[in-house]
Tab-separated table of C-alpha atoms in Angstrom:
chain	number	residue	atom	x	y	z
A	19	UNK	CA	0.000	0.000	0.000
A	20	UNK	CA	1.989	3.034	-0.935
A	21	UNK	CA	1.135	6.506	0.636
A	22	UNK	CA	0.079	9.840	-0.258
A	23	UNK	CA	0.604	10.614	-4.605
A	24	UNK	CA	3.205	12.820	-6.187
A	25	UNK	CA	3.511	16.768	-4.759
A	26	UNK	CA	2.403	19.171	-7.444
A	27	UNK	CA	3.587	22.223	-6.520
A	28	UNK	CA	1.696	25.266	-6.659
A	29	UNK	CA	2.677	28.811	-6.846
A	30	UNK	CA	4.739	30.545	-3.662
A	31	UNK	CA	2.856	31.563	-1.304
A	32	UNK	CA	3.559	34.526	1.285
A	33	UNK	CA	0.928	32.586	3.578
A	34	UNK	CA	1.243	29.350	3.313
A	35	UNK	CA	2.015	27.216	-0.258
A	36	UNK	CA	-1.049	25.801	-1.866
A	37	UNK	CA	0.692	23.309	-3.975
A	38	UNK	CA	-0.406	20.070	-2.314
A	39	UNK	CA	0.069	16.254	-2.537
A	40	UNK	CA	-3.027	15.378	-4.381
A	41	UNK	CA	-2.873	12.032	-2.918
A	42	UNK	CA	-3.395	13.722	0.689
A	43	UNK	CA	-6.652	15.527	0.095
A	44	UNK	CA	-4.567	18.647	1.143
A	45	UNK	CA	-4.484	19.676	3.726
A	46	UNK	CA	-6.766	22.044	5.108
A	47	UNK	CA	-3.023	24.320	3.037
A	48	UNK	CA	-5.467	22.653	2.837
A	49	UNK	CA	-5.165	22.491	3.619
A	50	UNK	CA	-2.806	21.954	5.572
A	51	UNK	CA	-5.380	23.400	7.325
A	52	UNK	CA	-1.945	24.494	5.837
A	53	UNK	CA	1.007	25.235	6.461
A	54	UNK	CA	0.548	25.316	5.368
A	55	UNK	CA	-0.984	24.311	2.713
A	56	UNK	CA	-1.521	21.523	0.450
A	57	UNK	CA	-5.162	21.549	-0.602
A	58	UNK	CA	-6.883	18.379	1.246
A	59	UNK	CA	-5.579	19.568	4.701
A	60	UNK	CA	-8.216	19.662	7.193
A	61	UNK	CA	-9.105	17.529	9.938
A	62	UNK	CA	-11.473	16.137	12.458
A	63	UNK	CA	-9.865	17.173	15.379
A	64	UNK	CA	-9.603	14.591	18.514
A	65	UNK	CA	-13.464	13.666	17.566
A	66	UNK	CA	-13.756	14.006	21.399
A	67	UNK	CA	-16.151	16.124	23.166
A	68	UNK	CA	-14.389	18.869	25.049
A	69	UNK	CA	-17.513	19.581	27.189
A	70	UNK	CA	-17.321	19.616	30.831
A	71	UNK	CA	-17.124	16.380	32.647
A	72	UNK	CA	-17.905	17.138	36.372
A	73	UNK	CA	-15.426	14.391	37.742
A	74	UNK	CA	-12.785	17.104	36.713
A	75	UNK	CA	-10.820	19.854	38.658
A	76	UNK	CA	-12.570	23.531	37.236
A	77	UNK	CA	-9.124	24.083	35.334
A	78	UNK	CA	-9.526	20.844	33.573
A	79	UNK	CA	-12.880	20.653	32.636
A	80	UNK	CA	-15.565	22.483	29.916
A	81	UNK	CA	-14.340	23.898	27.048
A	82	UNK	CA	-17.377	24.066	25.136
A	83	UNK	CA	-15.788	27.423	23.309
A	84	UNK	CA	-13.290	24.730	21.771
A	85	UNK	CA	-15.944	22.142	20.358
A	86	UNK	CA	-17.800	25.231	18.683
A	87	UNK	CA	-14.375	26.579	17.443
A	88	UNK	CA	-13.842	22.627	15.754
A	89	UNK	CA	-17.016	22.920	14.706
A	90	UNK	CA	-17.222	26.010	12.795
A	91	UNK	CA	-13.193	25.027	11.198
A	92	UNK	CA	-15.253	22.371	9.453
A	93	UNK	CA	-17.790	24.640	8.282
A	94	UNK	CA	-14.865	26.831	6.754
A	95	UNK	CA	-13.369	23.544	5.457
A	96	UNK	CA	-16.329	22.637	3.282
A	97	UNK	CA	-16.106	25.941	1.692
A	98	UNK	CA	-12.458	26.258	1.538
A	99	UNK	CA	-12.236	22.894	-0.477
A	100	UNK	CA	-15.146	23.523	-2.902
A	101	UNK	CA	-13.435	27.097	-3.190
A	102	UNK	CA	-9.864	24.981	-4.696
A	103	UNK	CA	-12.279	23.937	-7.896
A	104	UNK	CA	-12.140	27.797	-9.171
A	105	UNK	CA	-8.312	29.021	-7.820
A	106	UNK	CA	-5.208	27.413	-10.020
A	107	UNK	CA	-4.210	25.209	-7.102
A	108	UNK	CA	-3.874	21.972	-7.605
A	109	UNK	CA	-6.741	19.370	-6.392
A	110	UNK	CA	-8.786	16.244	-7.865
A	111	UNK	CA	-11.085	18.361	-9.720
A	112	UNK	CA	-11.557	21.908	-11.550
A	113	UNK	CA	-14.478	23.878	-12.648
A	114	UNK	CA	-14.233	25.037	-15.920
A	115	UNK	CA	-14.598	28.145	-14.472
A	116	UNK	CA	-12.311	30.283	-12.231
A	117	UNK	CA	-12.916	33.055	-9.411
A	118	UNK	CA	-9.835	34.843	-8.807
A	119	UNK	CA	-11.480	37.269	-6.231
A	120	UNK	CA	-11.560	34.243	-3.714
A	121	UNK	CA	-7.934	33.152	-3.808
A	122	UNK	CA	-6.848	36.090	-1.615
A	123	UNK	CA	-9.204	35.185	0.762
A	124	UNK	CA	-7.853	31.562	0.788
A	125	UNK	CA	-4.415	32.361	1.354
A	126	UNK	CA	-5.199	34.262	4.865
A	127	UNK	CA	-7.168	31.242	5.418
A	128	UNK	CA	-4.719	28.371	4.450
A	129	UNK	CA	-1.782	29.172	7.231
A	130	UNK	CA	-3.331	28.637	10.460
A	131	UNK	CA	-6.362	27.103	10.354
A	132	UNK	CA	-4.451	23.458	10.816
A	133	UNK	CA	-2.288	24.403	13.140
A	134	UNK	CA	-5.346	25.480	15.075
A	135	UNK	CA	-6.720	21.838	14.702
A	136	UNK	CA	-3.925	20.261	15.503
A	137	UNK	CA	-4.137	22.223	19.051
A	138	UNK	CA	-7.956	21.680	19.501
A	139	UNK	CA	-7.398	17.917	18.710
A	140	UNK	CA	-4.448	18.081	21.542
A	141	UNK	CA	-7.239	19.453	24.064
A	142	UNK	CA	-9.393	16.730	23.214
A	143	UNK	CA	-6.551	13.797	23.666
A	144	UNK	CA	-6.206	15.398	27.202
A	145	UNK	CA	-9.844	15.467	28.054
A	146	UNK	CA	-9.796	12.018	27.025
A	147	UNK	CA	-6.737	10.559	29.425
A	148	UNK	CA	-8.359	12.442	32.188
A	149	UNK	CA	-11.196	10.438	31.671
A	150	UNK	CA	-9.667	6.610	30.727
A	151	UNK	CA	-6.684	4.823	31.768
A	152	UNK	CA	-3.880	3.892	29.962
A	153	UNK	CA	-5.002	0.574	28.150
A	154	UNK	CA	-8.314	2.086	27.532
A	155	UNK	CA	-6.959	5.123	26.098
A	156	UNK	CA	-4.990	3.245	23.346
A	157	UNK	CA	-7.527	0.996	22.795
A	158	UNK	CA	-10.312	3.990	22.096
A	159	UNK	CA	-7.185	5.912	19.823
A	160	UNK	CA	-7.129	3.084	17.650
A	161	UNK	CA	-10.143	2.120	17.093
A	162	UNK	CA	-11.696	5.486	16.880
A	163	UNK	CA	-8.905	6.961	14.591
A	164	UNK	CA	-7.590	3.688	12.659
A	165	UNK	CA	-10.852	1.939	11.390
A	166	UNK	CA	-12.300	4.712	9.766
A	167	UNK	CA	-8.982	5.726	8.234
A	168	UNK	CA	-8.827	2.205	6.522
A	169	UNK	CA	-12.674	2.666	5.647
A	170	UNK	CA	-12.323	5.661	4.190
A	171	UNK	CA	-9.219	4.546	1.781
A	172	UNK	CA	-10.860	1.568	1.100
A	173	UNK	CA	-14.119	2.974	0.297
A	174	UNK	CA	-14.416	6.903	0.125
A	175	UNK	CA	-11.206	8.157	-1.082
A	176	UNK	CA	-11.614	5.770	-4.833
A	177	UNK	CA	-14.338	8.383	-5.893
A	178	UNK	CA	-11.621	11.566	-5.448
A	179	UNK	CA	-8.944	9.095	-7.218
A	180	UNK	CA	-11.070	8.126	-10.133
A	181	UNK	CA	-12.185	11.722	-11.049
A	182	UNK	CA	-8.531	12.408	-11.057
A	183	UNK	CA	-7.872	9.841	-13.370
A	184	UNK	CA	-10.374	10.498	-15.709
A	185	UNK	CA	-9.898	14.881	-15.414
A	186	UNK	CA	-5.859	15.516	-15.020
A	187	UNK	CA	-5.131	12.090	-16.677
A	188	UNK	CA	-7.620	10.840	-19.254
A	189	UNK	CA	-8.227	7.678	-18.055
A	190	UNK	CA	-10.652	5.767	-20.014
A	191	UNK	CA	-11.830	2.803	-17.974
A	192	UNK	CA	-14.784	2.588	-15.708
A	193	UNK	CA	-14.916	3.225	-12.203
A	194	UNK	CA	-15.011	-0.657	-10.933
A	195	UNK	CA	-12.179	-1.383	-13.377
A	196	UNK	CA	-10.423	1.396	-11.899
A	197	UNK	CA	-10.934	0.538	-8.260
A	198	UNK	CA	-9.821	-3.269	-9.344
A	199	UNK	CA	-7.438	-2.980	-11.604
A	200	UNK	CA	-5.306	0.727	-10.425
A	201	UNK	CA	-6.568	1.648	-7.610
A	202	UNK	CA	-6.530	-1.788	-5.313
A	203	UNK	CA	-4.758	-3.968	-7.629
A	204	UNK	CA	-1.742	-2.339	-8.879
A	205	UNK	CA	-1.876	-4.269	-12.175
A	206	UNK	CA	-3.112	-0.883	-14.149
A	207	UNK	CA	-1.160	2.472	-14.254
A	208	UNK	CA	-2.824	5.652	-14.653
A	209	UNK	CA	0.752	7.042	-16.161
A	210	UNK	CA	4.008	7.291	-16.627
A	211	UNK	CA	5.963	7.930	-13.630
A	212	UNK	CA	4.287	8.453	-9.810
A	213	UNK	CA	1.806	11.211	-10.982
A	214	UNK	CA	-1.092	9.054	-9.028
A	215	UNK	CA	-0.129	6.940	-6.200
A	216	UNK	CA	-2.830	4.488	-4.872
A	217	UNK	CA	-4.197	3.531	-2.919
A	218	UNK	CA	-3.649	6.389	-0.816
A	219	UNK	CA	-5.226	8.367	2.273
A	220	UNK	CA	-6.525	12.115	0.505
A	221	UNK	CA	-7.966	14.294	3.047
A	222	UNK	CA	-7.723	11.726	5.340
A	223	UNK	CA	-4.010	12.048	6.093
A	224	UNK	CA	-4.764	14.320	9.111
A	225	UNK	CA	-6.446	11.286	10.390
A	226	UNK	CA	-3.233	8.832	10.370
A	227	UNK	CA	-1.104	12.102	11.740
A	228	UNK	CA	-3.470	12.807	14.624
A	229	UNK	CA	-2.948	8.979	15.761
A	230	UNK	CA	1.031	9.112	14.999
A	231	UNK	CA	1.192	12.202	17.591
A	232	UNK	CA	-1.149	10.469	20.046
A	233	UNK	CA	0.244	7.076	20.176
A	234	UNK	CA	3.797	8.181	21.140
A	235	UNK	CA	2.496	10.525	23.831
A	236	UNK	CA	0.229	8.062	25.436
A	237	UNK	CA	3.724	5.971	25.934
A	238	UNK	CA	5.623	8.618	27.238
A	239	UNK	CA	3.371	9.805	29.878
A	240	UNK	CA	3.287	6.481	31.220
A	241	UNK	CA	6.913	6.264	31.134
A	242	UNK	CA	7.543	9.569	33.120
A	243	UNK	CA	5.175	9.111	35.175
A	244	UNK	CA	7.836	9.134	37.871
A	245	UNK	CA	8.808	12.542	37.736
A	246	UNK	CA	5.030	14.041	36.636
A	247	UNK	CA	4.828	16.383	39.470
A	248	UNK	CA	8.061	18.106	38.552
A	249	UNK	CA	6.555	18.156	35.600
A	250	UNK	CA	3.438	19.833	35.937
A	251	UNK	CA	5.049	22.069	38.145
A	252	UNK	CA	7.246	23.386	34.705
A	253	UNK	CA	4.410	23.693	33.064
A	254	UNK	CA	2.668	25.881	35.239
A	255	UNK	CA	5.431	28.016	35.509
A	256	UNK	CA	5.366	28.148	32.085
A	257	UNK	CA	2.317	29.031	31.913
A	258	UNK	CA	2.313	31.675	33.962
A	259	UNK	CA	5.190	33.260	32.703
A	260	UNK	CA	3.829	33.547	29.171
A	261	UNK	CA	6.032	30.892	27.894
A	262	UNK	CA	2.886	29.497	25.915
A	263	UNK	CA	2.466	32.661	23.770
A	264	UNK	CA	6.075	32.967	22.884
A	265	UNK	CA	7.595	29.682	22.746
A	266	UNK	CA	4.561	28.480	19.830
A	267	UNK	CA	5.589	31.278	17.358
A	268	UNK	CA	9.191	30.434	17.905
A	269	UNK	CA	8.666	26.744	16.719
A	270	UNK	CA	7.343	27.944	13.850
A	271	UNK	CA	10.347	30.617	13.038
A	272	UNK	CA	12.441	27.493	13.806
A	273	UNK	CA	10.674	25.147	11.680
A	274	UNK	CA	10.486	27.274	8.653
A	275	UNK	CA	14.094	28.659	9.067
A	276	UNK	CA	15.935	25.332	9.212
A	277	UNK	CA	13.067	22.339	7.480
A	278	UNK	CA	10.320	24.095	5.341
A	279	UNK	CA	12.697	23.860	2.519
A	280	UNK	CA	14.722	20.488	2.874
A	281	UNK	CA	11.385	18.926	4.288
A	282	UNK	CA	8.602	20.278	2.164
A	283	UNK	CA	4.913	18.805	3.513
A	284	UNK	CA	4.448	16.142	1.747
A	285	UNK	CA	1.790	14.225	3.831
A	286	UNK	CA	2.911	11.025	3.059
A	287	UNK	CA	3.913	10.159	7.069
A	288	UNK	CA	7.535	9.637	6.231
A	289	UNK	CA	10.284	12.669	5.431
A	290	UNK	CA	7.396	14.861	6.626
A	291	UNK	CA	9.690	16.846	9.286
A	292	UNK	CA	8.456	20.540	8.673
A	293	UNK	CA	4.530	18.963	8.850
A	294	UNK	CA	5.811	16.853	11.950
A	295	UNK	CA	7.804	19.562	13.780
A	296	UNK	CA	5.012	22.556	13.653
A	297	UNK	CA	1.939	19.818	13.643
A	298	UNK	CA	2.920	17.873	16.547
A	299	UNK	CA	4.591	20.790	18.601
A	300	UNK	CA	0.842	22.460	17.980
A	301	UNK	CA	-0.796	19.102	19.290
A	302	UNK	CA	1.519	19.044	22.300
A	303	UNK	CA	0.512	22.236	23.452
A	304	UNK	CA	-2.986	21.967	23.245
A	305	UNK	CA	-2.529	18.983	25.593
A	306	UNK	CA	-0.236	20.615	27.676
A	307	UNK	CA	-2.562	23.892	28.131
A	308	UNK	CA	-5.468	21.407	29.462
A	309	UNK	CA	-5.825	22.779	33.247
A	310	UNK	CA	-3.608	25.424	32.831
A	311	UNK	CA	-5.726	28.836	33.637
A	312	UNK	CA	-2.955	30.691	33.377
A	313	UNK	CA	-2.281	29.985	30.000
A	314	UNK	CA	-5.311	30.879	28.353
A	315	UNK	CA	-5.520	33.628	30.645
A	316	UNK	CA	-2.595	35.522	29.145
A	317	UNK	CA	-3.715	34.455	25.784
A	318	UNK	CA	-6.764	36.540	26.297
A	319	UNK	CA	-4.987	39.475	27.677
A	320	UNK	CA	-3.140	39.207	24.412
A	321	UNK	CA	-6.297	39.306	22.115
A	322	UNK	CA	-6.178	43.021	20.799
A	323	UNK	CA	-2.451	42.746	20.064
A	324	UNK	CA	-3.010	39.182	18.405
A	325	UNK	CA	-5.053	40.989	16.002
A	326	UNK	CA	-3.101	44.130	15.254
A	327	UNK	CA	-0.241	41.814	14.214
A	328	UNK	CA	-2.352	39.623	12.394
A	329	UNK	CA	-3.651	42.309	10.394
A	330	UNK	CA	-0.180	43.929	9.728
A	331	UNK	CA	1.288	40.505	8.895
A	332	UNK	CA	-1.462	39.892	6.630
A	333	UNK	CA	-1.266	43.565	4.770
A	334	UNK	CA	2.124	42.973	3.931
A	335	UNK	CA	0.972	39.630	2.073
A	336	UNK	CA	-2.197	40.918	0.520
A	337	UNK	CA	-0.731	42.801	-2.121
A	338	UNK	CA	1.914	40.103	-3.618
A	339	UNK	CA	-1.825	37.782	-3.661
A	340	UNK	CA	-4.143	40.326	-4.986
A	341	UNK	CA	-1.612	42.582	-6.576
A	342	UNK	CA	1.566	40.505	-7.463
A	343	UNK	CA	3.554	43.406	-8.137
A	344	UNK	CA	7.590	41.692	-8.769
A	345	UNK	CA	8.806	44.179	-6.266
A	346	UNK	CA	6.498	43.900	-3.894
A	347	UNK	CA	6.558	40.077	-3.425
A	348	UNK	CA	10.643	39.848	-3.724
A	349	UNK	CA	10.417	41.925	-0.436
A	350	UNK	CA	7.561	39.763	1.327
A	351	UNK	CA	9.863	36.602	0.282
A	352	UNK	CA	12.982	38.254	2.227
A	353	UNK	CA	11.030	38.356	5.191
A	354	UNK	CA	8.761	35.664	5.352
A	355	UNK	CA	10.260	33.155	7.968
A	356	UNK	CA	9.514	35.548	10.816
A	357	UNK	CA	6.203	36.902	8.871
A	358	UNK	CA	4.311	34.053	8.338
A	359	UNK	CA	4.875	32.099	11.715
A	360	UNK	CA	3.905	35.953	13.703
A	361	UNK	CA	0.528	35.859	11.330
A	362	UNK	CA	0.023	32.151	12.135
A	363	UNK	CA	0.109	32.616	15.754
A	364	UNK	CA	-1.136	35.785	16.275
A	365	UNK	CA	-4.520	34.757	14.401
A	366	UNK	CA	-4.846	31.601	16.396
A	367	UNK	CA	-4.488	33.834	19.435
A	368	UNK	CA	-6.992	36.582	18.305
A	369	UNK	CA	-9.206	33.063	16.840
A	370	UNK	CA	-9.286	31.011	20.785
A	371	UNK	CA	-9.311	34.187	22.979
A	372	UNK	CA	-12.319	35.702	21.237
A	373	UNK	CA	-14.056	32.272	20.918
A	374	UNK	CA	-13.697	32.044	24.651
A	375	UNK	CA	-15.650	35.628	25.220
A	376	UNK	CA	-18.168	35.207	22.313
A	377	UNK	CA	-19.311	31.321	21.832
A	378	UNK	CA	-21.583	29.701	23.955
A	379	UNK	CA	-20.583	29.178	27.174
A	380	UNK	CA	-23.266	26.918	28.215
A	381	UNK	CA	-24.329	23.713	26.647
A	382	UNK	CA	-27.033	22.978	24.293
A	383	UNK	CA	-28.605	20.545	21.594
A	384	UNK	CA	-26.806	21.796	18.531
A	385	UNK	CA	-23.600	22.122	20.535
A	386	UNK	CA	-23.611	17.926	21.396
A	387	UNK	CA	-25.635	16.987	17.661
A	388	UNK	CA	-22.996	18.719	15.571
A	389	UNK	CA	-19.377	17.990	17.665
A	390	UNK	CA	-20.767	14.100	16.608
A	391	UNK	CA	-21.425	14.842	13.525
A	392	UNK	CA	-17.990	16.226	12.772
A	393	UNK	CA	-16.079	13.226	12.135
A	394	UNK	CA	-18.727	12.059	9.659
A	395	UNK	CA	-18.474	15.108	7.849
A	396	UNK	CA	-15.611	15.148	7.291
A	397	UNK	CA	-15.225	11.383	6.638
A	398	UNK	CA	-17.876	12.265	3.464
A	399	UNK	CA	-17.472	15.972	2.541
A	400	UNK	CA	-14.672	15.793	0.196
A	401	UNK	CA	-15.317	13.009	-1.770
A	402	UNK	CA	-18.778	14.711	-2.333
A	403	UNK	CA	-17.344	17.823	-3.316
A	404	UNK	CA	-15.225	16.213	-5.987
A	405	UNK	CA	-17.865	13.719	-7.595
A	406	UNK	CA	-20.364	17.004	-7.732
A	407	UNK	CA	-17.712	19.022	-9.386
A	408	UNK	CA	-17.336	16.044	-11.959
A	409	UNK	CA	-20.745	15.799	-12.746
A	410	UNK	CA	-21.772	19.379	-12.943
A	411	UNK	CA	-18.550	20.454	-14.839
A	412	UNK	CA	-19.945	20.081	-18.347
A	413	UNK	CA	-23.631	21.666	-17.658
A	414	UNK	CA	-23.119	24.848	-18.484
A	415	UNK	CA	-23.984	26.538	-15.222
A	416	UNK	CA	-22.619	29.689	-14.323
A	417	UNK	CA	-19.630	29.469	-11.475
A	418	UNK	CA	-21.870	30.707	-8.965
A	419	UNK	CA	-24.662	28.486	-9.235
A	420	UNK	CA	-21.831	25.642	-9.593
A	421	UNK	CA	-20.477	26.587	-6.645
A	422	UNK	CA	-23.717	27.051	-5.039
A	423	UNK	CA	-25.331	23.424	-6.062
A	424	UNK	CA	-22.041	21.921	-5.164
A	425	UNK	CA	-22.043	23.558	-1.516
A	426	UNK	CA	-25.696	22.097	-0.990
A	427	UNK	CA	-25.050	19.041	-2.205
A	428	UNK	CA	-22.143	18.432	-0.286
A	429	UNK	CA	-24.178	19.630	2.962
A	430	UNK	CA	-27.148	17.702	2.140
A	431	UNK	CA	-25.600	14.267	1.985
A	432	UNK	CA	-23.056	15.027	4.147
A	433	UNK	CA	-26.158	15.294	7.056
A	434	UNK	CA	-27.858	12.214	5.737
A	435	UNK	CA	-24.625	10.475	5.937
A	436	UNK	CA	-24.659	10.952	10.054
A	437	UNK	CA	-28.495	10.661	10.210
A	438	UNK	CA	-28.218	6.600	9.053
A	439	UNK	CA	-24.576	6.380	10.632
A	440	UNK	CA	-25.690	7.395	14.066
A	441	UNK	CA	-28.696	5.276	14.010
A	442	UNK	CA	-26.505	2.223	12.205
A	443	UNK	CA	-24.947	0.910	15.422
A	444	UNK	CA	-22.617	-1.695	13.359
A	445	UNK	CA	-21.740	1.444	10.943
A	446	UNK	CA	-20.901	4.166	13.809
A	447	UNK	CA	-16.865	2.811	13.718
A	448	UNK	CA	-16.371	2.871	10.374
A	449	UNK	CA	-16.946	6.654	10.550
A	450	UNK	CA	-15.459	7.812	14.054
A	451	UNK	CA	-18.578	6.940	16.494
A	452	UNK	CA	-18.847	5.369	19.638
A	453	UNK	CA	-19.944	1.624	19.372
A	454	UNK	CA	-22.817	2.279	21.633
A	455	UNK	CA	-25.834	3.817	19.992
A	456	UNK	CA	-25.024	7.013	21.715
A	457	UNK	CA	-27.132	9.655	19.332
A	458	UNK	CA	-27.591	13.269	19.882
A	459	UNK	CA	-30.965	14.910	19.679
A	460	UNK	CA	-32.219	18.193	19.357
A	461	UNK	CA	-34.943	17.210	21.427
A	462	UNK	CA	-32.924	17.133	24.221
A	463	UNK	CA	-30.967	19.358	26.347
């Protein structure tokens, strides 16, 4: 089974690259959610609930803020994804029209929005080892991460592949040929060279990176378990010495500095050291900020400032995207290793410490129906996206009704996906779910 397919570049980016590994599904950079930035990036997050639990200290306990932030990341993520059939990026499908007005808008998007996954999900792993023991833990990790990554490269990724084939390609055959002979089988080749690997993971790949970072963690807390209050007692001085607003942005300088170009994101797993270095250092502090008041607290002093660097980061990279005057984006290139980490961070900052003040406090219906339906969605939503964008290519609607249809679509049976899933007790695993028929209603509070 070989990983994620060939890397076709895309143009430089000041924020973030959107050439991605068409194999990966992106990554919401993309994805990267990227870094930032191949196109299927974009990920479920811990597919935890970080509500309260009331067996919990105060500092450990309810973060409903965070499952509303996951929440509305995915709603951005359907967008951002049917937004890569009408901008030159590569992905699995194009329009045969193209909205250049929206590109802009995708590159502020593209750098952080990962990296603010990647945190969430490490709030969520923490929630969950406060809650199960060790055994347990790795048992819940695997099944809840592992069977619906095999699931969905097994049976919901060979849609994105196929469309490929037959769009970038010109593959003739028909889809169950494909998925026998190419796509499982190996005996078929859709061309010359590695332009197609399969089978392979798309959009999924977040999935197999969220369990890399978790599995090694799980082992080492048990192994220094010996010396966890010394521990926890650096962290809180951490903490409270704003260590966790400066320290995150530094990783980044770091990472980009010394890997971004020897170790371009590739989101194949292996040789992936930028993804690895500014993914998992973004997971490890959202588990490490779990309980720590102080933390958050000084991200929220730092809210205002968050966003007047965000917004001066970002106006020095609007023009060279909406402009590209040659002048202009030789100067952004000069000084991008310190500008793009400061507009990473500084968003995320302005992005948590204003979701703490403005989203719901208090828990609700919607809050527990749509942190379930999550996972599923995004299990579904990109294979959707791409097999609407096939079939409506050659209709001769205009790109905003396209776009429109292909949003509704993509909504529609991404919702009817996780009304039978829910309710399918042997099919909850396959897409994230507990075992148990465990089904949120809005009928109940």
């Amino acid at each position: 089974m070989r990983p994620a397919g060939r890397r076709l570049r895309g143009s430089g980016l000041a924020l973030g690259r959107p050439g991605a590994d068409l194999a990966r599904g992106g990554a919401v950079h993309g994805g990267a959610e990227g870094v930032i930035s191949p196109v299927d990036r974009g990920g479920p997050g811990a597919t935890e609930d970080l509500s309260h639990d009331r067996s919990l200290p105060n500092g450990n306990r309810r973060r409903i803020d965070l499952d509303w932030l996951r929440i509305i990341a995915f709603a951005v993520l359907i967008f951002y994804h049917v937004g890569l059939l009408y901008v030159p990026w590569p992905y699995h499908a194009k329009s045969v029209h193209s909205i250049p007005a929206i590109e802009p808008l995708m590159h502020l998007v593209n750098p952080w929005r990962l990296l603010l996954l990647f945190l969430i999900s490490g709030c969520a792993t923490r929630f969950l080892a406060q809650r199960l023991k060790t055994g347990p833990l790795l048992a819940n990790r695997s099944v809840r991460l592992l069977v619906p990554l095999l699931f969905g490269m097994l049976v919901v990724v060979p849609p994105q592949s196929y469309v490929q084939a037959v769009g970038q390609f010109g593959y003739g055959a028909g889809p169950l040929h494909f998925y026998t002979a190419a796509y499982l089988g190996g005996t078929e080749r859709i061309c010359a060279g590695t332009c197609l690997a399969l089978p392979t993971w798309n959009h999924l790949w977040f999935v197999l990176y969220l369990y890399a970072y978790t599995m090694p963690l799980i082992g080492s807390t048990v192994l220094l378990r010996p010396i966890r209050p010394l521990f926890l007692t650096l962290t809180s001085w951490l903490a409270a010495n704003g260590a966790f607003v400066v320290l995150p942005v530094l990783v980044l300088i770091v990472a980009r500095a010394v890997l971004a170009r020897s170790f371009p994101p590739n989101d194949a797993l292996v040789g992936d050291w930028y993804n690895h270095t500014v993914y998992g250092a973004y997971f490890l502090l959202g588990y490490f900020m779990v309980g720590q008041d102080a933390a958050w607290t000084v991200l929220d002093r730092c809210r205002w400032p968050a966003v007047i660097v965000a917004l001066g980061t970002a106006a020095l990279a609007w023009p060279s995207k909406a402009f590209p005057f040659p002048w202009w984006s030789s100067i952004l290139h000069q000084h991008d290793t310190f500008a793009i980490p400061l507009y990473q961070w500084s968003t995320i900052v302005a992005v948590i410490a204003f979701g703490r003040r403005w989203l719901p406090s208090t828990d609700g219906p919607w809050r527990r129906y749509l942190t379930e339906a999550v996972f599923p969605f995004y299990i579904v939503h990109q294979t959707v996206i791409v097999v609407a964008a096939y079939i409506l290519k050659d209709l001769g609607w205009s790109a905003g009704a396209e776009a429109a249809m292909i949003v509704l679509v993509t909504v529609v049976i991404c919702f009817t996906t996780f009304e039978v899933v829910r309710r399918a007790r042997l099919l909850r695993p396959l897409f994230g779910l507990r075992l148990e028929r465990h089904s949120p209603s809005f009928g109940r509070s």
